[in-house]
mmCIF file of C-alpha atoms and ligand atoms in Angstrom:
data_model
loop_
_atom_site.group_PDB
_atom_site.id
_atom_site.type_symbol
_atom_site.label_atom_id
_atom_site.label_comp_id
_atom_site.label_asym_id
_atom_site.label_seq_id
_atom_site.Cartn_x
_atom_site.Cartn_y
_atom_site.Cartn_z
ATOM 1 C CA MET A 1485 -35.890 -0.918 -11.121
ATOM 2 C CA ALA A 1486 -32.634 -2.329 -9.792
ATOM 3 C CA ALA A 1487 -30.467 0.216 -7.958
ATOM 4 C CA LEU A 1488 -27.763 1.856 -10.039
ATOM 5 C CA LEU A 1489 -24.268 0.571 -9.263
ATOM 6 C CA PRO A 1490 -21.837 3.034 -7.692
ATOM 7 C CA VAL A 1491 -18.893 3.706 -10.017
ATOM 8 C CA GLU A 1492 -16.250 2.244 -7.682
ATOM 9 C CA GLU A 1493 -18.244 -0.937 -7.183
ATOM 10 C CA ALA A 1494 -18.731 -1.346 -10.924
ATOM 11 C CA GLN A 1495 -15.011 -0.784 -11.554
ATOM 12 C CA ALA A 1496 -14.091 -3.370 -8.916
ATOM 13 C CA ARG A 1497 -16.547 -5.910 -10.338
ATOM 14 C CA LEU A 1498 -15.272 -5.353 -13.865
ATOM 15 C CA LEU A 1499 -11.620 -5.862 -12.918
ATOM 16 C CA ALA A 1500 -12.536 -8.914 -10.838
ATOM 17 C CA LEU A 1501 -13.935 -10.564 -13.983
ATOM 18 C CA CYS A 1502 -10.475 -11.142 -15.418
ATOM 19 C CA SER A 1503 -6.865 -11.742 -14.418
ATOM 20 C CA PRO A 1504 -3.922 -9.971 -16.020
ATOM 21 C CA LEU A 1505 -2.750 -11.706 -19.193
ATOM 22 C CA LEU A 1506 0.476 -13.723 -19.115
ATOM 23 C CA SER A 1507 3.759 -11.924 -19.404
ATOM 24 C CA GLU A 1508 6.265 -11.869 -22.243
ATOM 25 C CA LYS A 1509 9.921 -10.878 -22.423
ATOM 26 C CA ILE A 1510 10.681 -8.068 -24.803
ATOM 27 C CA SER A 1511 13.554 -5.751 -25.572
ATOM 28 C CA PHE A 1512 13.852 -2.206 -24.296
ATOM 29 C CA SER A 1513 12.909 -0.710 -27.628
ATOM 30 C CA GLU A 1514 9.445 -2.251 -27.412
ATOM 31 C CA CYS A 1515 8.511 -1.728 -23.790
ATOM 32 C CA PHE A 1516 7.595 1.949 -23.577
ATOM 33 C CA ARG A 1517 4.190 2.281 -21.818
ATOM 34 C CA ARG A 1518 4.027 -1.445 -21.043
ATOM 35 C CA TYR A 1519 3.539 -2.724 -17.470
ATOM 36 C CA LEU A 1520 6.326 -4.615 -15.737
ATOM 37 C CA SER A 1521 5.474 -8.202 -14.735
ATOM 38 C CA ASP A 1522 8.414 -8.663 -12.361
ATOM 39 C CA ASN A 1523 10.344 -6.376 -10.066
ATOM 40 C CA ILE A 1524 13.511 -5.049 -11.663
ATOM 41 C CA VAL A 1525 16.362 -5.849 -9.292
ATOM 42 C CA ALA A 1526 19.753 -4.317 -10.004
ATOM 43 C CA SER A 1527 22.462 -6.837 -10.857
ATOM 44 C CA ARG A 1528 25.216 -4.229 -10.489
ATOM 45 C CA ASP A 1529 26.211 -1.118 -8.558
ATOM 46 C CA GLN A 1530 25.789 2.195 -10.364
ATOM 47 C CA PRO A 1531 28.270 3.704 -10.548
ATOM 48 C CA ALA A 1532 30.464 0.650 -10.065
ATOM 49 C CA ALA A 1533 33.371 2.882 -8.939
ATOM 50 C CA PRO A 1534 33.533 6.521 -7.795
ATOM 51 C CA LEU A 1535 33.320 8.790 -10.852
ATOM 52 C CA ALA A 1536 34.160 12.408 -11.544
ATOM 53 C CA ALA A 1537 31.077 14.617 -11.847
ATOM 54 C CA MET A 1538 33.048 17.479 -13.455
ATOM 55 C CA ASP A 1539 36.089 18.020 -15.654
ATOM 56 C CA GLY A 1540 39.102 18.951 -13.485
ATOM 57 C CA TYR A 1541 41.758 17.284 -11.351
ATOM 58 C CA ALA A 1542 41.462 14.474 -8.824
ATOM 59 C CA ILE A 1543 43.263 15.399 -5.609
ATOM 60 C CA ARG A 1544 43.408 14.563 -1.920
ATOM 61 C CA PHE A 1545 41.332 17.055 0.070
ATOM 62 C CA ALA A 1546 44.001 17.088 2.801
ATOM 63 C CA ASP A 1547 46.498 18.520 0.271
ATOM 64 C CA LEU A 1548 44.534 21.762 -0.245
ATOM 65 C CA PRO A 1549 45.468 24.490 -1.076
ATOM 66 C CA GLY A 1550 48.145 22.775 -3.235
ATOM 67 C CA PRO A 1551 50.177 23.108 -5.359
ATOM 68 C CA TRP A 1552 50.235 19.638 -6.937
ATOM 69 C CA ALA A 1553 52.315 17.652 -9.384
ATOM 70 C CA VAL A 1554 50.101 16.412 -12.280
ATOM 71 C CA VAL A 1555 50.511 12.640 -12.714
ATOM 72 C CA GLY A 1556 48.600 11.413 -15.761
ATOM 73 C CA GLU A 1557 44.982 11.422 -16.807
ATOM 74 C CA SER A 1558 41.723 9.525 -16.234
ATOM 75 C CA ALA A 1559 39.117 9.699 -19.002
ATOM 76 C CA ALA A 1560 35.671 8.036 -19.176
ATOM 77 C CA GLY A 1561 35.738 4.450 -20.381
ATOM 78 C CA ALA A 1562 39.020 3.225 -18.912
ATOM 79 C CA ALA A 1563 40.535 2.563 -15.509
ATOM 80 C CA PRO A 1564 43.104 5.152 -14.326
ATOM 81 C CA GLY A 1565 46.693 3.977 -14.832
ATOM 82 C CA ARG A 1566 47.870 4.673 -11.294
ATOM 83 C CA ALA A 1567 46.946 5.979 -7.858
ATOM 84 C CA VAL A 1568 47.331 9.538 -6.578
ATOM 85 C CA GLY A 1569 49.744 10.157 -3.725
ATOM 86 C CA ALA A 1570 50.401 13.085 -1.379
ATOM 87 C CA GLY A 1571 50.905 16.327 -3.319
ATOM 88 C CA GLU A 1572 49.745 14.727 -6.583
ATOM 89 C CA ALA A 1573 46.809 15.510 -8.879
ATOM 90 C CA MET A 1574 45.436 13.564 -11.870
ATOM 91 C CA ARG A 1575 43.696 15.233 -14.828
ATOM 92 C CA ILE A 1576 40.162 13.824 -14.878
ATOM 93 C CA PHE A 1577 37.026 14.153 -17.023
ATOM 94 C CA THR A 1578 33.327 13.772 -16.274
ATOM 95 C CA GLY A 1579 32.370 10.108 -15.981
ATOM 96 C CA ALA A 1580 35.962 8.907 -15.470
ATOM 97 C CA ILE A 1581 36.966 6.680 -12.564
ATOM 98 C CA VAL A 1582 38.526 8.570 -9.654
ATOM 99 C CA PRO A 1583 41.996 7.076 -9.046
ATOM 100 C CA ASP A 1584 42.795 5.384 -5.741
ATOM 101 C CA GLY A 1585 44.176 7.841 -3.215
ATOM 102 C CA ALA A 1586 42.167 10.797 -4.568
ATOM 103 C CA ASP A 1587 38.999 11.783 -2.736
ATOM 104 C CA THR A 1588 37.977 15.153 -4.242
ATOM 105 C CA VAL A 1589 37.823 16.817 -7.666
ATOM 106 C CA VAL A 1590 38.889 20.414 -8.155
ATOM 107 C CA VAL A 1591 37.138 21.826 -11.236
ATOM 108 C CA GLN A 1592 39.346 22.982 -14.083
ATOM 109 C CA GLU A 1593 38.007 26.564 -13.841
ATOM 110 C CA ASP A 1594 39.566 26.839 -10.340
ATOM 111 C CA VAL A 1595 43.156 25.902 -11.234
ATOM 112 C CA ALA A 1596 46.015 26.749 -13.564
ATOM 113 C CA ALA A 1597 48.283 24.034 -14.964
ATOM 114 C CA ASP A 1598 51.752 25.056 -15.988
ATOM 115 C CA GLY A 1599 54.274 22.437 -17.085
ATOM 116 C CA GLY A 1600 53.364 19.586 -14.661
ATOM 117 C CA LEU A 1601 52.503 22.028 -11.862
ATOM 118 C CA LEU A 1602 48.940 22.695 -10.776
ATOM 119 C CA THR A 1603 48.037 25.711 -8.649
ATOM 120 C CA LEU A 1604 44.760 26.987 -7.269
ATOM 121 C CA THR A 1605 43.421 30.219 -8.813
ATOM 122 C CA SER A 1606 40.312 30.540 -6.642
ATOM 123 C CA GLU A 1607 38.743 29.010 -3.508
ATOM 124 C CA GLY A 1608 38.736 25.448 -4.780
ATOM 125 C CA PRO A 1609 36.503 22.625 -3.454
ATOM 126 C CA ASP A 1610 34.781 23.483 -0.180
ATOM 127 C CA ALA A 1611 34.309 19.954 1.115
ATOM 128 C CA TYR A 1612 35.817 16.486 1.119
ATOM 129 C CA GLY A 1613 34.398 14.409 -1.742
ATOM 130 C CA ARG A 1614 33.250 17.388 -3.832
ATOM 131 C CA HIS A 1615 32.420 16.628 -7.514
ATOM 132 C CA ILE A 1616 32.646 12.861 -7.023
ATOM 133 C CA ARG A 1617 29.736 10.474 -7.533
ATOM 134 C CA PRO A 1618 30.334 7.776 -4.927
ATOM 135 C CA ARG A 1619 30.110 4.114 -5.825
ATOM 136 C CA ALA A 1620 26.450 2.892 -5.812
ATOM 137 C CA SER A 1621 25.120 6.424 -5.288
ATOM 138 C CA ASP A 1622 22.490 5.828 -8.002
ATOM 139 C CA PHE A 1623 21.651 2.255 -6.930
ATOM 140 C CA ALA A 1624 23.332 -0.821 -5.495
ATOM 141 C CA ALA A 1625 23.260 -4.447 -6.665
ATOM 142 C CA GLY A 1626 20.207 -6.093 -5.119
ATOM 143 C CA ASP A 1627 18.156 -2.886 -4.928
ATOM 144 C CA CYS A 1628 14.605 -3.146 -6.265
ATOM 145 C CA LEU A 1629 14.588 -0.375 -8.850
ATOM 146 C CA LEU A 1630 11.041 -0.728 -10.168
ATOM 147 C CA PRO A 1631 8.187 -2.825 -8.771
ATOM 148 C CA ALA A 1632 6.014 -5.138 -10.861
ATOM 149 C CA GLY A 1633 2.932 -3.398 -12.210
ATOM 150 C CA VAL A 1634 4.466 -0.002 -12.969
ATOM 151 C CA ARG A 1635 4.090 1.550 -16.388
ATOM 152 C CA LEU A 1636 7.423 1.899 -18.127
ATOM 153 C CA SER A 1637 8.182 5.558 -18.706
ATOM 154 C CA PRO A 1638 11.290 6.665 -20.612
ATOM 155 C CA GLY A 1639 12.964 7.296 -17.243
ATOM 156 C CA ALA A 1640 12.038 3.846 -15.959
ATOM 157 C CA ILE A 1641 13.472 2.327 -19.136
ATOM 158 C CA ALA A 1642 16.705 4.253 -18.459
ATOM 159 C CA ALA A 1643 16.926 2.818 -14.932
ATOM 160 C CA ALA A 1644 16.194 -0.696 -16.205
ATOM 161 C CA ALA A 1645 18.881 -0.424 -18.871
ATOM 162 C CA MET A 1646 21.393 0.925 -16.348
ATOM 163 C CA SER A 1647 20.578 -1.950 -13.967
ATOM 164 C CA GLY A 1648 22.093 -4.434 -16.385
ATOM 165 C CA ALA A 1649 18.811 -5.960 -17.610
ATOM 166 C CA VAL A 1650 18.692 -6.980 -21.267
ATOM 167 C CA GLN A 1651 15.042 -7.815 -21.753
ATOM 168 C CA LEU A 1652 12.085 -6.953 -19.562
ATOM 169 C CA ALA A 1653 9.111 -9.123 -18.599
ATOM 170 C CA VAL A 1654 5.950 -7.158 -19.280
ATOM 171 C CA GLY A 1655 2.266 -8.038 -19.408
ATOM 172 C CA ARG A 1656 0.910 -9.088 -22.774
ATOM 173 C CA ARG A 1657 -1.260 -6.544 -24.538
ATOM 174 C CA PRO A 1658 -4.959 -7.344 -24.664
ATOM 175 C CA ARG A 1659 -6.504 -7.636 -28.123
ATOM 176 C CA VAL A 1660 -9.342 -5.148 -28.279
ATOM 177 C CA ALA A 1661 -12.129 -4.921 -30.851
ATOM 178 C CA ILE A 1662 -14.046 -1.668 -31.212
ATOM 179 C CA LEU A 1663 -17.551 -2.242 -32.523
ATOM 180 C CA THR A 1664 -19.756 0.712 -33.374
ATOM 181 C CA THR A 1665 -23.490 0.120 -33.674
ATOM 182 C CA GLY A 1666 -26.219 2.187 -35.265
ATOM 183 C CA ASP A 1667 -28.109 2.577 -38.553
ATOM 184 C CA GLU A 1668 -27.351 6.300 -38.589
ATOM 185 C CA LEU A 1669 -23.565 5.979 -38.572
ATOM 186 C CA VAL A 1670 -21.440 6.516 -41.620
ATOM 187 C CA GLN A 1671 -17.707 6.143 -41.842
ATOM 188 C CA ALA A 1672 -15.800 9.390 -42.209
ATOM 189 C CA GLY A 1673 -15.609 10.543 -45.829
ATOM 190 C CA ARG A 1674 -18.837 8.944 -47.072
ATOM 191 C CA THR A 1675 -21.786 11.063 -48.202
ATOM 192 C CA LEU A 1676 -24.419 11.523 -45.520
ATOM 193 C CA ALA A 1677 -28.077 10.797 -46.322
ATOM 194 C CA PRO A 1678 -30.704 12.618 -44.210
ATOM 195 C CA GLY A 1679 -30.577 11.302 -40.645
ATOM 196 C CA GLN A 1680 -27.064 9.975 -40.952
ATOM 197 C CA ILE A 1681 -24.054 11.200 -38.965
ATOM 198 C CA PRO A 1682 -20.337 10.466 -39.164
ATOM 199 C CA ASP A 1683 -19.034 7.891 -36.710
ATOM 200 C CA SER A 1684 -17.069 9.871 -34.129
ATOM 201 C CA ASN A 1685 -16.845 7.311 -31.336
ATOM 202 C CA GLY A 1686 -14.860 4.793 -33.355
ATOM 203 C CA PRO A 1687 -11.963 7.166 -34.061
ATOM 204 C CA MET A 1688 -12.197 8.606 -30.524
ATOM 205 C CA LEU A 1689 -11.901 5.197 -28.869
ATOM 206 C CA ALA A 1690 -9.063 4.201 -31.172
ATOM 207 C CA ALA A 1691 -7.261 7.410 -30.159
ATOM 208 C CA MET A 1692 -7.869 6.748 -26.459
ATOM 209 C CA LEU A 1693 -6.387 3.266 -26.833
ATOM 210 C CA ALA A 1694 -3.424 4.437 -28.893
ATOM 211 C CA ASP A 1695 -1.469 5.369 -25.737
ATOM 212 C CA GLU A 1696 -2.347 2.111 -23.997
ATOM 213 C CA PRO A 1697 -0.765 -1.320 -24.275
ATOM 214 C CA ALA A 1698 -3.506 -2.770 -26.463
ATOM 215 C CA ILE A 1699 -3.658 -4.421 -29.857
ATOM 216 C CA VAL A 1700 -6.656 -2.714 -31.399
ATOM 217 C CA SER A 1701 -8.197 -4.325 -34.461
ATOM 218 C CA LEU A 1702 -9.744 -2.201 -37.183
ATOM 219 C CA PRO A 1703 -12.995 -0.607 -35.975
ATOM 220 C CA HIS A 1704 -15.973 -2.764 -36.847
ATOM 221 C CA HIS A 1705 -19.459 -1.486 -37.506
ATOM 222 C CA VAL A 1706 -22.854 -3.152 -37.383
ATOM 223 C CA ARG A 1707 -26.361 -1.911 -38.077
ATOM 224 C CA ASP A 1708 -29.063 -1.978 -35.406
ATOM 225 C CA ASP A 1709 -29.804 -5.634 -36.124
ATOM 226 C CA ARG A 1710 -29.815 -8.023 -33.191
ATOM 227 C CA GLN A 1711 -28.975 -11.096 -35.263
ATOM 228 C CA LEU A 1712 -26.096 -9.501 -37.120
ATOM 229 C CA LEU A 1713 -24.755 -8.071 -33.877
ATOM 230 C CA SER A 1714 -24.979 -11.422 -32.149
ATOM 231 C CA LYS A 1715 -23.091 -13.151 -34.973
ATOM 232 C CA LEU A 1716 -20.402 -10.509 -34.944
ATOM 233 C CA LEU A 1717 -19.990 -10.671 -31.165
ATOM 234 C CA LYS A 1718 -19.479 -14.428 -31.379
ATOM 235 C CA ALA A 1719 -16.869 -14.055 -34.104
ATOM 236 C CA LEU A 1720 -15.007 -11.229 -32.371
ATOM 237 C CA ALA A 1721 -14.972 -13.084 -29.032
ATOM 238 C CA ARG A 1722 -12.844 -15.831 -30.579
ATOM 239 C CA ARG A 1723 -10.031 -13.451 -31.478
ATOM 240 C CA HIS A 1724 -10.132 -10.758 -28.788
ATOM 241 C CA ASP A 1725 -9.733 -10.324 -25.065
ATOM 242 C CA VAL A 1726 -12.055 -7.315 -24.979
ATOM 243 C CA ILE A 1727 -14.940 -6.296 -27.209
ATOM 244 C CA VAL A 1728 -16.027 -2.726 -26.704
ATOM 245 C CA THR A 1729 -19.344 -1.922 -28.300
ATOM 246 C CA VAL A 1730 -20.601 1.606 -28.501
ATOM 247 C CA GLY A 1731 -24.252 2.546 -28.817
ATOM 248 C CA GLY A 1732 -27.328 0.383 -28.378
ATOM 249 C CA ALA A 1733 -26.730 -0.075 -24.661
ATOM 250 C CA SER A 1734 -29.951 1.482 -23.418
ATOM 251 C CA VAL A 1735 -33.603 0.426 -23.452
ATOM 252 C CA GLY A 1736 -34.796 1.740 -26.831
ATOM 253 C CA ASP A 1737 -36.351 -0.551 -29.456
ATOM 254 C CA HIS A 1738 -33.121 -0.309 -31.447
ATOM 255 C CA ASP A 1739 -30.762 -0.994 -28.541
ATOM 256 C CA HIS A 1740 -29.645 -4.573 -29.091
ATOM 257 C CA VAL A 1741 -26.350 -5.061 -27.275
ATOM 258 C CA ARG A 1742 -27.763 -6.881 -24.237
ATOM 259 C CA GLY A 1743 -30.095 -9.046 -26.293
ATOM 260 C CA ALA A 1744 -27.421 -9.892 -28.839
ATOM 261 C CA LEU A 1745 -24.953 -10.759 -26.078
ATOM 262 C CA GLU A 1746 -27.415 -13.217 -24.601
ATOM 263 C CA ASP A 1747 -28.257 -14.669 -28.036
ATOM 264 C CA ALA A 1748 -24.533 -15.204 -28.576
ATOM 265 C CA GLY A 1749 -24.275 -17.226 -25.372
ATOM 266 C CA GLY A 1750 -22.729 -14.443 -23.346
ATOM 267 C CA GLN A 1751 -23.653 -13.201 -19.912
ATOM 268 C CA ILE A 1752 -24.423 -9.789 -18.538
ATOM 269 C CA GLU A 1753 -22.434 -9.141 -15.373
ATOM 270 C CA PHE A 1754 -23.862 -5.739 -14.614
ATOM 271 C CA TRP A 1755 -25.719 -2.903 -16.269
ATOM 272 C CA LYS A 1756 -26.499 0.688 -15.302
ATOM 273 C CA ILE A 1757 -24.170 2.801 -13.232
ATOM 274 C CA ALA A 1758 -24.935 5.720 -10.910
ATOM 275 C CA MET A 1759 -23.125 8.172 -13.154
ATOM 276 C CA ARG A 1760 -23.887 10.939 -15.600
ATOM 277 C CA PRO A 1761 -23.164 10.685 -18.438
ATOM 278 C CA GLY A 1762 -22.858 6.959 -18.989
ATOM 279 C CA LYS A 1763 -25.659 5.333 -17.002
ATOM 280 C CA PRO A 1764 -26.448 2.486 -19.464
ATOM 281 C CA LEU A 1765 -22.938 0.979 -19.374
ATOM 282 C CA ILE A 1766 -22.991 -2.814 -19.803
ATOM 283 C CA ALA A 1767 -20.343 -5.283 -18.645
ATOM 284 C CA GLY A 1768 -20.493 -8.888 -19.708
ATOM 285 C CA THR A 1769 -18.571 -11.936 -20.798
ATOM 286 C CA ILE A 1770 -18.740 -13.943 -23.984
ATOM 287 C CA GLY A 1771 -16.539 -17.019 -24.250
ATOM 288 C CA ASP A 1772 -13.152 -15.966 -22.934
ATOM 289 C CA ALA A 1773 -13.699 -12.337 -23.911
ATOM 290 C CA LEU A 1774 -15.029 -9.448 -21.899
ATOM 291 C CA LEU A 1775 -17.674 -7.225 -23.331
ATOM 292 C CA LEU A 1776 -17.946 -3.598 -22.402
ATOM 293 C CA GLY A 1777 -21.023 -1.927 -23.848
ATOM 294 C CA LEU A 1778 -20.589 1.834 -23.884
ATOM 295 C CA PRO A 1779 -23.504 4.181 -24.486
ATOM 296 C CA GLY A 1780 -23.380 5.959 -27.841
ATOM 297 C CA ASN A 1781 -23.544 9.644 -26.990
ATOM 298 C CA PRO A 1782 -20.033 10.976 -27.551
ATOM 299 C CA SER A 1783 -19.520 12.273 -24.012
ATOM 300 C CA SER A 1784 -21.049 9.135 -22.499
ATOM 301 C CA ALA A 1785 -18.733 6.978 -24.574
ATOM 302 C CA PHE A 1786 -15.738 9.104 -23.607
ATOM 303 C CA VAL A 1787 -16.464 9.151 -19.880
ATOM 304 C CA THR A 1788 -17.262 5.439 -19.650
ATOM 305 C CA ALA A 1789 -14.173 4.594 -21.713
ATOM 306 C CA THR A 1790 -12.063 6.696 -19.343
ATOM 307 C CA LEU A 1791 -13.501 5.055 -16.237
ATOM 308 C CA PHE A 1792 -13.964 1.477 -17.450
ATOM 309 C CA LEU A 1793 -12.339 0.650 -20.793
ATOM 310 C CA LEU A 1794 -8.887 2.109 -20.113
ATOM 311 C CA PRO A 1795 -8.685 0.605 -16.598
ATOM 312 C CA LEU A 1796 -9.757 -2.776 -17.996
ATOM 313 C CA VAL A 1797 -7.064 -2.677 -20.679
ATOM 314 C CA ARG A 1798 -4.432 -1.615 -18.130
ATOM 315 C CA HIS A 1799 -5.500 -4.312 -15.694
ATOM 316 C CA LEU A 1800 -5.233 -7.000 -18.389
ATOM 317 C CA ALA A 1801 -1.830 -5.605 -19.397
ATOM 318 C CA GLY A 1802 -0.548 -5.953 -15.830
ATOM 319 C CA ALA A 1803 -1.051 -2.508 -14.259
ATOM 320 C CA ARG A 1804 -0.871 -2.384 -10.485
ATOM 321 C CA GLU A 1805 -2.985 0.778 -10.390
ATOM 322 C CA PRO A 1806 -5.269 0.702 -13.426
ATOM 323 C CA LEU A 1807 -7.803 3.324 -12.339
ATOM 324 C CA PRO A 1808 -7.443 6.990 -13.324
ATOM 325 C CA ALA A 1809 -5.976 9.119 -10.550
ATOM 326 C CA VAL A 1810 -8.419 11.487 -8.864
ATOM 327 C CA GLN A 1811 -6.849 14.841 -8.082
ATOM 328 C CA ARG A 1812 -8.064 17.977 -6.338
ATOM 329 C CA ALA A 1813 -8.151 21.624 -7.313
ATOM 330 C CA PRO A 1814 -10.192 24.732 -6.442
ATOM 331 C CA LEU A 1815 -13.192 25.722 -8.534
ATOM 332 C CA ALA A 1816 -12.920 28.893 -10.623
ATOM 333 C CA THR A 1817 -16.693 29.345 -10.553
ATOM 334 C CA ALA A 1818 -19.713 28.358 -8.479
ATOM 335 C CA LEU A 1819 -21.168 24.892 -9.143
ATOM 336 C CA ASP A 1820 -24.780 23.726 -8.704
ATOM 337 C CA GLY A 1821 -25.548 20.840 -6.368
ATOM 338 C CA GLY A 1822 -25.436 17.194 -7.479
ATOM 339 C CA SER A 1823 -28.213 14.815 -8.526
ATOM 340 C CA GLY A 1824 -28.934 11.157 -7.889
ATOM 341 C CA ARG A 1825 -25.957 10.131 -10.031
ATOM 342 C CA ARG A 1826 -22.328 11.155 -9.857
ATOM 343 C CA ASP A 1827 -21.490 13.716 -12.544
ATOM 344 C CA TYR A 1828 -18.351 13.748 -14.630
ATOM 345 C CA LEU A 1829 -18.520 17.260 -16.038
ATOM 346 C CA ARG A 1830 -16.394 18.121 -19.030
ATOM 347 C CA ALA A 1831 -14.172 20.857 -17.657
ATOM 348 C CA ARG A 1832 -11.016 22.917 -18.059
ATOM 349 C CA LEU A 1833 -8.199 22.994 -15.583
ATOM 350 C CA ASP A 1834 -6.310 26.236 -16.224
ATOM 351 C CA ASN A 1835 -3.718 27.796 -13.930
ATOM 352 C CA GLY A 1836 -4.738 25.351 -11.209
ATOM 353 C CA TYR A 1837 -8.470 26.240 -11.265
ATOM 354 C CA LEU A 1838 -11.363 24.108 -12.528
ATOM 355 C CA THR A 1839 -14.156 25.457 -14.731
ATOM 356 C CA PRO A 1840 -17.020 23.257 -15.957
ATOM 357 C CA LEU A 1841 -17.625 23.889 -19.644
ATOM 358 C CA VAL A 1842 -20.846 25.342 -20.977
ATOM 359 C CA GLY A 1843 -22.755 22.568 -22.769
ATOM 360 C CA GLN A 1844 -22.954 19.385 -20.717
ATOM 361 C CA ASP A 1845 -25.340 17.663 -23.144
ATOM 362 C CA SER A 1846 -23.773 14.245 -23.596
ATOM 363 C CA GLY A 1847 -24.519 14.359 -27.324
ATOM 364 C CA MET A 1848 -22.107 17.236 -27.903
ATOM 365 C CA THR A 1849 -18.569 16.780 -29.147
ATOM 366 C CA MET A 1850 -17.296 20.386 -28.823
ATOM 367 C CA PRO A 1851 -17.072 20.360 -25.007
ATOM 368 C CA LEU A 1852 -15.143 17.088 -25.364
ATOM 369 C CA ALA A 1853 -12.730 18.744 -27.748
ATOM 370 C CA ALA A 1854 -12.200 21.639 -25.330
ATOM 371 C CA ALA A 1855 -12.002 19.676 -22.060
ATOM 372 C CA ASN A 1856 -8.775 18.707 -20.335
ATOM 373 C CA ALA A 1857 -10.405 17.440 -17.130
ATOM 374 C CA LEU A 1858 -13.478 15.637 -15.855
ATOM 375 C CA LEU A 1859 -14.822 17.504 -12.851
ATOM 376 C CA ILE A 1860 -16.443 15.080 -10.418
ATOM 377 C CA ARG A 1861 -19.628 16.109 -8.619
ATOM 378 C CA GLU A 1862 -20.797 13.610 -6.045
ATOM 379 C CA ILE A 1863 -24.339 12.330 -5.690
ATOM 380 C CA ALA A 1864 -26.433 14.929 -3.817
ATOM 381 C CA ALA A 1865 -23.417 17.220 -3.400
ATOM 382 C CA PRO A 1866 -24.364 20.642 -1.997
ATOM 383 C CA PRO A 1867 -23.862 23.697 -4.213
ATOM 384 C CA ARG A 1868 -20.272 24.963 -4.230
ATOM 385 C CA ILE A 1869 -18.790 28.427 -4.465
ATOM 386 C CA ALA A 1870 -15.699 29.550 -6.333
ATOM 387 C CA GLY A 1871 -12.596 28.536 -4.402
ATOM 388 C CA ASP A 1872 -14.122 25.324 -2.996
ATOM 389 C CA ILE A 1873 -11.981 22.268 -3.624
ATOM 390 C CA ALA A 1874 -13.277 19.692 -6.132
ATOM 391 C CA ASP A 1875 -12.145 16.302 -7.433
ATOM 392 C CA TYR A 1876 -11.176 15.831 -11.052
ATOM 393 C CA ILE A 1877 -9.494 13.442 -13.466
ATOM 394 C CA VAL A 1878 -6.973 14.615 -16.045
ATOM 395 C CA ILE A 1879 -8.013 13.630 -19.556
ATOM 396 C CA ALA A 1880 -5.653 15.460 -21.876
HETATM 397 P P1 AMP B 2742 -27.371 4.962 -28.605
HETATM 398 O O1 AMP B 2742 -26.545 4.745 -27.390
HETATM 399 O O2 AMP B 2742 -27.184 3.938 -29.655
HETATM 400 O O3 AMP B 2742 -28.821 5.122 -28.206
HETATM 401 O O4 AMP B 2742 -26.914 6.336 -29.211
HETATM 402 C C1 AMP B 2742 -27.069 7.528 -28.474
HETATM 403 C C2 AMP B 2742 -26.686 8.700 -29.355
HETATM 404 O O5 AMP B 2742 -25.322 8.600 -29.690
HETATM 405 C C3 AMP B 2742 -27.414 8.782 -30.663
HETATM 406 O O6 AMP B 2742 -27.686 10.143 -30.952
HETATM 407 C C4 AMP B 2742 -26.467 8.187 -31.659
HETATM 408 O O7 AMP B 2742 -26.656 8.687 -32.967
HETATM 409 C C5 AMP B 2742 -25.137 8.638 -31.103
HETATM 410 N N1 AMP B 2742 -24.070 7.714 -31.469
HETATM 411 C C6 AMP B 2742 -24.091 6.384 -31.302
HETATM 412 N N2 AMP B 2742 -22.957 5.840 -31.749
HETATM 413 C C7 AMP B 2742 -22.198 6.847 -32.214
HETATM 414 C C8 AMP B 2742 -20.929 6.922 -32.834
HETATM 415 N N3 AMP B 2742 -20.193 5.821 -33.044
HETATM 416 N N4 AMP B 2742 -20.459 8.141 -33.175
HETATM 417 C C9 AMP B 2742 -21.204 9.252 -32.970
HETATM 418 N N5 AMP B 2742 -22.398 9.237 -32.398
HETATM 419 C C10 AMP B 2742 -22.915 8.062 -32.020
HETATM 420 MG MG1 MG B 2743 -27.990 3.468 -31.419
#
């Protein structure tokens, strides 16, 4: 039997099969969670002039402790009408331009204004420049605000908008087809005959992709029929960048994904990974599409989708770092040693401590529903005690 592929090697080989899709320019409202294709370089200073950070009076620090003659007002949205001279103060509001000559803002709580005379009622500003946002203190024209390949968070969209950009170049979203396989599967809501089960992987994969930049077509289903599967793969490959099949990836008499892929003119790139659950994962190509064949057990499908499907979609959509981040935390309980495959145990991370869930049978859905982390146990890892540090991936 061919050696099982290490997870990292399989991930690298999968991503090497395809380049990111071309980019498109879209408006801010559409680009949440998309991946930037180009660096965002600021075309302006922010702020473009020194601004008040508080409501109060713009003064010259050298004039403290006052009093001052109040000479007009500066509100957000307009340039101040004049400069501030020695012994003068200008009423100013948060976000307004600080007038020339002034260098400090005294907050309104610290002063009393009477007729045009302003006097200090407490300590006042303790340093030159207090309560002023200097020009370009957020960013300066020419600064690279966000590098290509980052995922656009709400905060990143704020920075891009503030930079003066109108549209953003982002990677196109891959078109993904989910294809469930199996004679036993019935769509939710239909009556179950003996031996039948509801399809849970279809809705689960659709949910996993819902947060990703992907155009997911309606879930497709096919019986355990090699010819039908082959025909469907051919048809789906014409209209999708990725076909993700689930089930039928192993060596049973009713496992037809590899055979059907070959019948359809596709190629298997690799099969079988040194991981548990998820060993029978298949990666292949068919026409211009990639095929990812996930094993059917719910936990196997979930873990392989986390480690392969989501990174593939992110890579195609232009992500610079498509793989899930591996983090570290102490174990809440002891953990048995590892096997010949790397384990991804369904686990809870609570209050900073990791606990593997009871019930690691890959056919179970309840541990999946409860888990918020995948606890990673390396091949042949020694037994661990509570408090030992372990690797994990956040999943919820
Ligand atoms: P397979 O990978 O086709 O051998 O399936 C392995 C196990 O996963 C079997 O018990 C299947 O009934 C189950 N299974 C396969 N596909 C799904 C699905 N879409 N939803 C729920 N269970 C599934
Ligand atoms: Mg099956």
